[in-house]
N, C-alpha and C. Protein backbone atom coordinates (compact mmCIF):
# COMPACT_ATOMS: atom_id res chain seq x y z
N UNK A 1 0.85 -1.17 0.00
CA UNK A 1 0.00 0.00 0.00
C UNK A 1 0.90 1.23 0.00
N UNK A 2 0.88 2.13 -1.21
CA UNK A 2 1.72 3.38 -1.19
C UNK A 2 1.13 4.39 0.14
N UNK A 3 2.21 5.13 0.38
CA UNK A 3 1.84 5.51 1.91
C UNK A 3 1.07 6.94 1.64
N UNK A 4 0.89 7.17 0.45
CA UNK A 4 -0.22 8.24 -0.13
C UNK A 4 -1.62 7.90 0.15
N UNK A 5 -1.93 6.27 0.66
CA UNK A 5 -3.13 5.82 0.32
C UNK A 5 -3.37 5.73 1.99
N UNK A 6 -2.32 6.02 2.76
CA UNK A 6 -3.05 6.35 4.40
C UNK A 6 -2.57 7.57 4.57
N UNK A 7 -4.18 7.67 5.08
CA UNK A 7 -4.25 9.13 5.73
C UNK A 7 -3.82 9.07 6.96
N UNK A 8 -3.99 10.33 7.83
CA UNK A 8 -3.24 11.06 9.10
C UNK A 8 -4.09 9.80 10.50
N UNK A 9 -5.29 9.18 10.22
CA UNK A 9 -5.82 8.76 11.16
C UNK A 9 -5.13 7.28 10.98
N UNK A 10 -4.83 6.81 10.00
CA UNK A 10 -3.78 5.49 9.53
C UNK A 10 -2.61 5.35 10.68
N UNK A 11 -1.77 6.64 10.30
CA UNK A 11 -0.75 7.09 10.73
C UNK A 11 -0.38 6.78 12.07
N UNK A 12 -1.87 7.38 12.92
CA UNK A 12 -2.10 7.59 14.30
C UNK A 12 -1.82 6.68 14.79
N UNK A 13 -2.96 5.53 14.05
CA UNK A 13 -3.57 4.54 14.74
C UNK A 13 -1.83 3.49 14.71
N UNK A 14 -1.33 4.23 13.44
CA UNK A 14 0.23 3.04 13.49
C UNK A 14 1.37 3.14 14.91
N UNK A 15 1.26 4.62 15.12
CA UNK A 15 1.70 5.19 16.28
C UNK A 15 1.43 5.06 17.51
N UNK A 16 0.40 4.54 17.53
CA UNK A 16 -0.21 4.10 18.71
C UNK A 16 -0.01 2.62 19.09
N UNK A 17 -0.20 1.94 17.74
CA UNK A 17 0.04 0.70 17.58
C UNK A 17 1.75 0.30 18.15
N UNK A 18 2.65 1.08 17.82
CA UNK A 18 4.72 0.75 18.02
C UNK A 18 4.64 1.69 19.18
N UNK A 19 3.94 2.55 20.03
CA UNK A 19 3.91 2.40 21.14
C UNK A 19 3.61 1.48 22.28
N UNK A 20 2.34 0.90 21.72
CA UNK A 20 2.27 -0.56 22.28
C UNK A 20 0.95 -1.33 21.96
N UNK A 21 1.47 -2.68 21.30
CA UNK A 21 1.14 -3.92 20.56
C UNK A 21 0.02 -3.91 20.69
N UNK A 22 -0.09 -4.41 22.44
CA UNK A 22 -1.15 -4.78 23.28
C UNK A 22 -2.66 -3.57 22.93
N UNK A 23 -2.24 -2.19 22.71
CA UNK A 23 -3.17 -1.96 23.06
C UNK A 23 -4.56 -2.09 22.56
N UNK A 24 -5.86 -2.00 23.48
CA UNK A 24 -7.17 -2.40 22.65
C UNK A 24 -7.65 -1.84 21.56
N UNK A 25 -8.72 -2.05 20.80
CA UNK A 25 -9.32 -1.39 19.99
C UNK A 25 -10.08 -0.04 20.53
N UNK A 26 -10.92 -0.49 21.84
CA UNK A 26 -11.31 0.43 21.86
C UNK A 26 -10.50 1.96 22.72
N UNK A 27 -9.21 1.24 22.73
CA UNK A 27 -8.27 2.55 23.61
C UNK A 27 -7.94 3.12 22.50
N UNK A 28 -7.29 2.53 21.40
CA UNK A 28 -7.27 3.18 20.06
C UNK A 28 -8.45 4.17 19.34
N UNK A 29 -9.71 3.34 19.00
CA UNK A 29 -11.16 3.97 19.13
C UNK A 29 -10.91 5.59 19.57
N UNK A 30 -10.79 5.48 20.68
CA UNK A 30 -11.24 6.85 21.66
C UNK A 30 -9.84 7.54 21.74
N UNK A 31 -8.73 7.86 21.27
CA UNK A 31 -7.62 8.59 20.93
C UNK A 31 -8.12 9.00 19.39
N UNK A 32 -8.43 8.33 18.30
CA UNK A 32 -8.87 8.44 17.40
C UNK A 32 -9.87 9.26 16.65
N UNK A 33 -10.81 9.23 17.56
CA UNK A 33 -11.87 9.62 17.56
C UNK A 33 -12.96 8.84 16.32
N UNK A 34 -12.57 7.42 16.52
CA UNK A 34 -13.77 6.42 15.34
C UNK A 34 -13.95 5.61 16.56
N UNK A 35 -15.15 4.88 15.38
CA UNK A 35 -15.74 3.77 16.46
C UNK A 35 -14.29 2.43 16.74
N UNK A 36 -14.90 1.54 17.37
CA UNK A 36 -14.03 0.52 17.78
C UNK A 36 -14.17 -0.57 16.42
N UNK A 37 -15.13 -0.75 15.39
CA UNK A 37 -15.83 -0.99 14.52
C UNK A 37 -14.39 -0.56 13.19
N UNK A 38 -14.59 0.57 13.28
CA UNK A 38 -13.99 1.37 11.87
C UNK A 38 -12.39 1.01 12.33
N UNK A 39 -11.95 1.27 13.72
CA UNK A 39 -10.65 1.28 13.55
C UNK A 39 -9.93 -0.30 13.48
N UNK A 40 -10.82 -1.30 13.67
CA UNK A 40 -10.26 -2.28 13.59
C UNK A 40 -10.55 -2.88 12.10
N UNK A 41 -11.43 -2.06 11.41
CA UNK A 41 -11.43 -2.67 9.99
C UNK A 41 -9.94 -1.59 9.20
N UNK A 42 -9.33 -0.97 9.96
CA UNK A 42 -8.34 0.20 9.07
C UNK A 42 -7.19 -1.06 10.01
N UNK A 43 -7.56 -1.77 10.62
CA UNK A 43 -5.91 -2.07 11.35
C UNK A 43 -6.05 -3.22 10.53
N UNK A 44 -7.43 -4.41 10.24
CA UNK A 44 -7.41 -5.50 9.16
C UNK A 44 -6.86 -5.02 7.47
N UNK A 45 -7.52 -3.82 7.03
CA UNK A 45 -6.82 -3.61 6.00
C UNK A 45 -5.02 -3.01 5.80
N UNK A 46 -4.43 -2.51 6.72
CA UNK A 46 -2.82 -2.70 7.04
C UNK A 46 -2.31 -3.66 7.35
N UNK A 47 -3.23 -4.91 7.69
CA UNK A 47 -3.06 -6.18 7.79
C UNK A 47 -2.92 -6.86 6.72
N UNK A 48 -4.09 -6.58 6.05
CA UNK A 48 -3.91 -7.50 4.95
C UNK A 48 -2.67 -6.70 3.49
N UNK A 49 -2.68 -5.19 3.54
CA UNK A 49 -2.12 -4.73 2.77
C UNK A 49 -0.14 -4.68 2.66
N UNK A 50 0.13 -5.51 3.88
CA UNK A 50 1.25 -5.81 4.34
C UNK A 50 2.05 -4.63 4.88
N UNK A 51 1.25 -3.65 5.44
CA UNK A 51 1.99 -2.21 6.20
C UNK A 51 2.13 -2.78 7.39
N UNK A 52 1.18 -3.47 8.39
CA UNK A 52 1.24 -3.91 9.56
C UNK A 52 1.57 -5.37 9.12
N UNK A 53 3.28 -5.88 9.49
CA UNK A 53 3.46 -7.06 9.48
C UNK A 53 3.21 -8.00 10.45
N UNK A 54 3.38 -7.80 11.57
CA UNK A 54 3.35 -8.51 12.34
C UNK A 54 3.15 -7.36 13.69
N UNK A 55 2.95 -8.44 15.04
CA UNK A 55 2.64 -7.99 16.44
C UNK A 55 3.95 -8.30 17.02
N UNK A 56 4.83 -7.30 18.09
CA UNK A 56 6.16 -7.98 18.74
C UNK A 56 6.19 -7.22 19.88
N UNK A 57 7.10 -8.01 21.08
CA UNK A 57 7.46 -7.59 22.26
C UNK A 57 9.06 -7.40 22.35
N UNK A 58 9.14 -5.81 22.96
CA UNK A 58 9.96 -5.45 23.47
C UNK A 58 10.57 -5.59 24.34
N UNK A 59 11.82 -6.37 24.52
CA UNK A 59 12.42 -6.87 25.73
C UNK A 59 14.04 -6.57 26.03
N UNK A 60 14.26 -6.37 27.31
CA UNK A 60 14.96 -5.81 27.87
C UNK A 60 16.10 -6.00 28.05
N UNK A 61 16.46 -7.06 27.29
CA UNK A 61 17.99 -7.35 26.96
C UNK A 61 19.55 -7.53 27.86
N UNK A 62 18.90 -6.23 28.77
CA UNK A 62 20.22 -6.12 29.17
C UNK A 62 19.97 -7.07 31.04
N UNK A 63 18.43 -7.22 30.85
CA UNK A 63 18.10 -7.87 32.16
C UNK A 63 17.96 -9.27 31.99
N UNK A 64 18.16 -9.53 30.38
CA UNK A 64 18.35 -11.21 29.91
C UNK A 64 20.33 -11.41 30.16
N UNK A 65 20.80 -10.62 30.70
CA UNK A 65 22.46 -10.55 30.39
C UNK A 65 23.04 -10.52 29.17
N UNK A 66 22.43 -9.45 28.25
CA UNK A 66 23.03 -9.39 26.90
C UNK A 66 22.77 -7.73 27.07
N UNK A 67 23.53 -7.16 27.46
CA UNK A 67 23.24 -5.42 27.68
C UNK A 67 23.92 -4.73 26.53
N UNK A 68 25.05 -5.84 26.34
CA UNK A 68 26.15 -4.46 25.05
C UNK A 68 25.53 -4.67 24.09
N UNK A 69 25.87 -3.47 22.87
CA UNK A 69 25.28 -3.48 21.79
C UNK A 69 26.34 -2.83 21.22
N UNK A 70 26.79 -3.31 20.09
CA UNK A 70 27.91 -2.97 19.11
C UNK A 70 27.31 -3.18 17.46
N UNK A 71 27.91 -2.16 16.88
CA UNK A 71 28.31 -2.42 15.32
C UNK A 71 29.09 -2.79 14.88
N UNK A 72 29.28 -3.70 13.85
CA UNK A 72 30.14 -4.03 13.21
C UNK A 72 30.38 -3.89 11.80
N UNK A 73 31.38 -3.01 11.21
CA UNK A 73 31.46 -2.90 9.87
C UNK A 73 32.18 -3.86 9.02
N UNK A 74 31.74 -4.54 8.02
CA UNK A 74 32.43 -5.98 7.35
C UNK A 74 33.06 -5.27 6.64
N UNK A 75 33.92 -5.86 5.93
CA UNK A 75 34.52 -5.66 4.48
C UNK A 75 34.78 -6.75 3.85
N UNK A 76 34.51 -7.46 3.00
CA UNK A 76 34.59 -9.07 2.34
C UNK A 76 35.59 -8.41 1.16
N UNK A 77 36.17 -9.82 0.57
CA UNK A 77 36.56 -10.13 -0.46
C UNK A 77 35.85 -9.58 -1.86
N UNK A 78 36.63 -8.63 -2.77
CA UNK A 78 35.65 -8.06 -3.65
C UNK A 78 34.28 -8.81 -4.71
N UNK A 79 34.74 -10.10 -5.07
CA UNK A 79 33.64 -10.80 -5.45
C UNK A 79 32.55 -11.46 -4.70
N UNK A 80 32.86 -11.01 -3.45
CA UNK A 80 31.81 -11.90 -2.41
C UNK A 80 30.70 -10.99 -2.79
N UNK A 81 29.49 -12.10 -3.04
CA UNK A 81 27.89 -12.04 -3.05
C UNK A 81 27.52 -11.51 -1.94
N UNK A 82 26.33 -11.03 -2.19
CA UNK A 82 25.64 -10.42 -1.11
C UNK A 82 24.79 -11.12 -0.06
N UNK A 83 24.32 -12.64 -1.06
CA UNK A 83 24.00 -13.65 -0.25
C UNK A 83 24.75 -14.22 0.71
N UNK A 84 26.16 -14.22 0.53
CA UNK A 84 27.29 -14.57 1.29
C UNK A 84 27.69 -13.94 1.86
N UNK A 85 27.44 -12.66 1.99
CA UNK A 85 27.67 -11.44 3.00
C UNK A 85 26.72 -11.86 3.82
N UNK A 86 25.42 -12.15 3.86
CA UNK A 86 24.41 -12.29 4.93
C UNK A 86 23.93 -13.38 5.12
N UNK A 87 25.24 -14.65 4.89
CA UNK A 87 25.12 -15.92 5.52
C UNK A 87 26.45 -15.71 6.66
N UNK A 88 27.56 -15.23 6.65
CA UNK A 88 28.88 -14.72 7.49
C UNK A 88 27.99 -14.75 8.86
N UNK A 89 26.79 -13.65 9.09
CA UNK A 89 26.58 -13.56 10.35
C UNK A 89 25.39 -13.51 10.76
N UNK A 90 24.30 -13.95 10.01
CA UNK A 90 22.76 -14.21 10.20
C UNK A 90 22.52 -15.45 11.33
N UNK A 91 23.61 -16.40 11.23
CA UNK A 91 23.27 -17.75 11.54
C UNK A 91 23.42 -17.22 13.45
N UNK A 92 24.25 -16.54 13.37
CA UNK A 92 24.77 -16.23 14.96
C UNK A 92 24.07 -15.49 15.72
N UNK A 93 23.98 -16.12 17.37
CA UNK A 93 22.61 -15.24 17.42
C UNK A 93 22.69 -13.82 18.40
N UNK A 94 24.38 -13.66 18.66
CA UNK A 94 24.69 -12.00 18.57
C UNK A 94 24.36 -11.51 17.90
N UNK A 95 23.89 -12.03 16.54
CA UNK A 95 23.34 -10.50 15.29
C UNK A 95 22.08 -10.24 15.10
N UNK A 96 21.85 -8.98 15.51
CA UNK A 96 20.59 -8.41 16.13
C UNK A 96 19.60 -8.20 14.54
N UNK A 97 20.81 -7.86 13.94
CA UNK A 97 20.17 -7.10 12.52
C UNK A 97 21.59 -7.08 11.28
N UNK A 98 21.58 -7.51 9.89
CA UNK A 98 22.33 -7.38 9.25
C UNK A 98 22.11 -6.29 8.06
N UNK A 99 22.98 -5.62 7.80
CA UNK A 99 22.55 -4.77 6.47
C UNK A 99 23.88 -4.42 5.56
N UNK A 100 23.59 -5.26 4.21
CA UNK A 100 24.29 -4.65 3.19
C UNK A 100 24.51 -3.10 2.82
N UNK A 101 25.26 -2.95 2.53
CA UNK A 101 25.67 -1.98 2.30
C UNK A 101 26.41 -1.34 0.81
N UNK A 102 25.71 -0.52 -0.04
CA UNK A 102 26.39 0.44 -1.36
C UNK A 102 27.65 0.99 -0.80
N UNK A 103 28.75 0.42 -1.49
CA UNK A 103 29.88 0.83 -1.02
C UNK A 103 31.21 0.62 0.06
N UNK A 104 32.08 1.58 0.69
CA UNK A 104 32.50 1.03 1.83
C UNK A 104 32.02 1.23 3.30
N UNK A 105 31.47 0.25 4.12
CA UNK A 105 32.09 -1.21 4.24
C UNK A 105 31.47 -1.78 2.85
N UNK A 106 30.72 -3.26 3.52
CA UNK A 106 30.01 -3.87 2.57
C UNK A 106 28.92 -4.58 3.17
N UNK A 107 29.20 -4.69 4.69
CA UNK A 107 27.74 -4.48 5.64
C UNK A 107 28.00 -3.99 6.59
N UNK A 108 26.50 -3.75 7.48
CA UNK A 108 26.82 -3.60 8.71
C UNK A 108 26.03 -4.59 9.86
N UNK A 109 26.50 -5.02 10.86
CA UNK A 109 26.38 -5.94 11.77
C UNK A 109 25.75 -5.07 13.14
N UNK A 110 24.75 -5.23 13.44
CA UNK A 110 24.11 -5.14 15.06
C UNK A 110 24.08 -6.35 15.61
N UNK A 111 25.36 -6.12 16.65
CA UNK A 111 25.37 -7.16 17.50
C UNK A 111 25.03 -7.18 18.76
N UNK A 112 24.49 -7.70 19.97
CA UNK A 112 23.95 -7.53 21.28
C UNK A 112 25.02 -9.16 21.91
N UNK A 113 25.54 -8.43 23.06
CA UNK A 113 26.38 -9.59 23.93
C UNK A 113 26.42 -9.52 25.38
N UNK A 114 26.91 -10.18 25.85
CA UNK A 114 27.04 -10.28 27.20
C UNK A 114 27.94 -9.68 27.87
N UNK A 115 29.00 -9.73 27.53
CA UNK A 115 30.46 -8.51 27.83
C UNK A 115 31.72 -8.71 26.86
N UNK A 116 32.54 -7.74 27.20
CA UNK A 116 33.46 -7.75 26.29
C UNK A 116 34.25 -8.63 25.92
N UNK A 117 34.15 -9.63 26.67
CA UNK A 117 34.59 -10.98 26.42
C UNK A 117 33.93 -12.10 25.28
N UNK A 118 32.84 -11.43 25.27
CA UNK A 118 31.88 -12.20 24.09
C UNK A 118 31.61 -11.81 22.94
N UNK A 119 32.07 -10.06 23.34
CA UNK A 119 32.38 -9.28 21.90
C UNK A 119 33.45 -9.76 21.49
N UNK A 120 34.53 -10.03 21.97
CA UNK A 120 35.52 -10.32 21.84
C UNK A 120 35.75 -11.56 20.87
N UNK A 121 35.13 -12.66 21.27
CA UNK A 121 35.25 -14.19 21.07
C UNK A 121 33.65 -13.90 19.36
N UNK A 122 32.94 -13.07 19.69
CA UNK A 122 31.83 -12.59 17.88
C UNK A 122 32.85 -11.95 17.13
N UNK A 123 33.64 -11.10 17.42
CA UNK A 123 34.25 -10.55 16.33
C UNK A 123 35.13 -11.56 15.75
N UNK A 124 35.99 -12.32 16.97
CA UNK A 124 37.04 -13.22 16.26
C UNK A 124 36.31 -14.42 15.40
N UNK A 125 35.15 -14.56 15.65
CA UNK A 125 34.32 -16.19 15.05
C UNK A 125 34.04 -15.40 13.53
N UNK A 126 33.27 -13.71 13.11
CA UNK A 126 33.57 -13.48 12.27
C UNK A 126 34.37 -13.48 11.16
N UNK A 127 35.63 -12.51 11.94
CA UNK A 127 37.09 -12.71 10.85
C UNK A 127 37.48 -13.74 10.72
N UNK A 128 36.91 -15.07 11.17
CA UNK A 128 37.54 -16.24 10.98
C UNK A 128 36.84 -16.48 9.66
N UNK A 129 35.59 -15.73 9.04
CA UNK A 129 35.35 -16.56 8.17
C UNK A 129 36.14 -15.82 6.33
N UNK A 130 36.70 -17.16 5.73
CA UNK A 130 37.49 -17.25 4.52
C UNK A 130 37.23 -15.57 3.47
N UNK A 131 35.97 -15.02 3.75
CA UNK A 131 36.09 -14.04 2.90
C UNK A 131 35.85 -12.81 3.59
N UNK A 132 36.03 -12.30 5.03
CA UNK A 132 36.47 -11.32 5.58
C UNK A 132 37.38 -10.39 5.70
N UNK A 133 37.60 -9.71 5.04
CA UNK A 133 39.06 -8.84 4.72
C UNK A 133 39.37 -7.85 6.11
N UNK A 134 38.16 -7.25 6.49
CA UNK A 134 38.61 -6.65 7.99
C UNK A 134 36.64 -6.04 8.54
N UNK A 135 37.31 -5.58 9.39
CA UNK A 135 36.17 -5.18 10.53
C UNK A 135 36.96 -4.04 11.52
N UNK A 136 35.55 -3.36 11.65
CA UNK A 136 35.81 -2.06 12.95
C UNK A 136 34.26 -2.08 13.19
N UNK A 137 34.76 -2.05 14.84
CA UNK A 137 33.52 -2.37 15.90
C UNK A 137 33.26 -1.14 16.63
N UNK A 138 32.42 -0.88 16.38
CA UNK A 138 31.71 0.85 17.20
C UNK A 138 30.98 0.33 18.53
N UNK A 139 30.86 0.37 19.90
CA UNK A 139 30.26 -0.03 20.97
C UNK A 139 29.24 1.37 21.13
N UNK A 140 27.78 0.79 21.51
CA UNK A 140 27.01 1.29 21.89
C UNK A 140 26.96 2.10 23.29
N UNK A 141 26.93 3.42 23.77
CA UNK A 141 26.80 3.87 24.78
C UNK A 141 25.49 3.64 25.12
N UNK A 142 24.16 4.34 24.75
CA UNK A 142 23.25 4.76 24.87
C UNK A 142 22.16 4.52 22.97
N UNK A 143 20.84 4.39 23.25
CA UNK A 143 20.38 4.07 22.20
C UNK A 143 18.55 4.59 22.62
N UNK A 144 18.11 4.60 21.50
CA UNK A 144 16.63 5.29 21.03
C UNK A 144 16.24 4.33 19.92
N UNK A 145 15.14 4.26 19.87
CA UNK A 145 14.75 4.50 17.92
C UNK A 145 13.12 4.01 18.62
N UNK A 146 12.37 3.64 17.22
CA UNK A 146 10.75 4.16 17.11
C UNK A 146 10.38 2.57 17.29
């Protein structure tokens, strides 16, 4: 669905929604100002239109003992595929998130660990693999996003 085709009450209701999962229809409803009726037929059609993929919980990571959060920038071997760029570190389950990348590096790695000892022992299991040319690891102080 082109994002021309939701309006400002779409929007809301999405905002309300990645604030939190859980909440009801009719708490949505009444921020909204529609029935409980209308807004759950606008949350079935972002459903079905593949804007709303899925429902998820936010969890706290650092109270599971995985608090650090680092980047990692790859650089592979110049003919390495991109499929093979995002088999290197998908499989591992320090990697939070992988993303190719136009240019230099050639991805980038979100990794979440336990301490620097485990960053330590992800980066080296990385460069171990045959088409890694190098890496630089940025550590997370502090973090946000939507």
């Amino acid at each position: 669905m082109p994002e021309e085709l939701l309006d400002a009450t779409d929007h809301e209701i999405l905002g309300l929604l990645r604030e939190d999962a859980r909440r009801t229809l009719s708490d949505i409803a009444g921020r909204v100002t529609l029935s409980t009726a209308a807004v759950k037929r606008r949350i079935d059609r972002l459903r079905e239109s593949g804007v709303i993929t899925g429902f998820t919980v936010q969890v706290d990571h650092a109270k599971l003992g995985w608090g650090i959060e680092a980047f990692t920038e790859l650089r592979f071997v110049g003919n390495t595929k991109v499929a093979e760029i995002l088999r290197t570190t998908t499989r591992m389950p320090e990697a939070q998130a992988v993303f190719t990348i136009a240019g230099d590096p050639d991805a980038l790695v979100w990794l979440r660990v336990r301490d620097m000892a485990h960053l330590q022992k992800t980066i080296d299991e990385i460069r171990r693999h045959h088409q890694v040319t190098g890496t630089k690891t940025l550590i997370a102080l502090e973090s946000w996003s939507r």
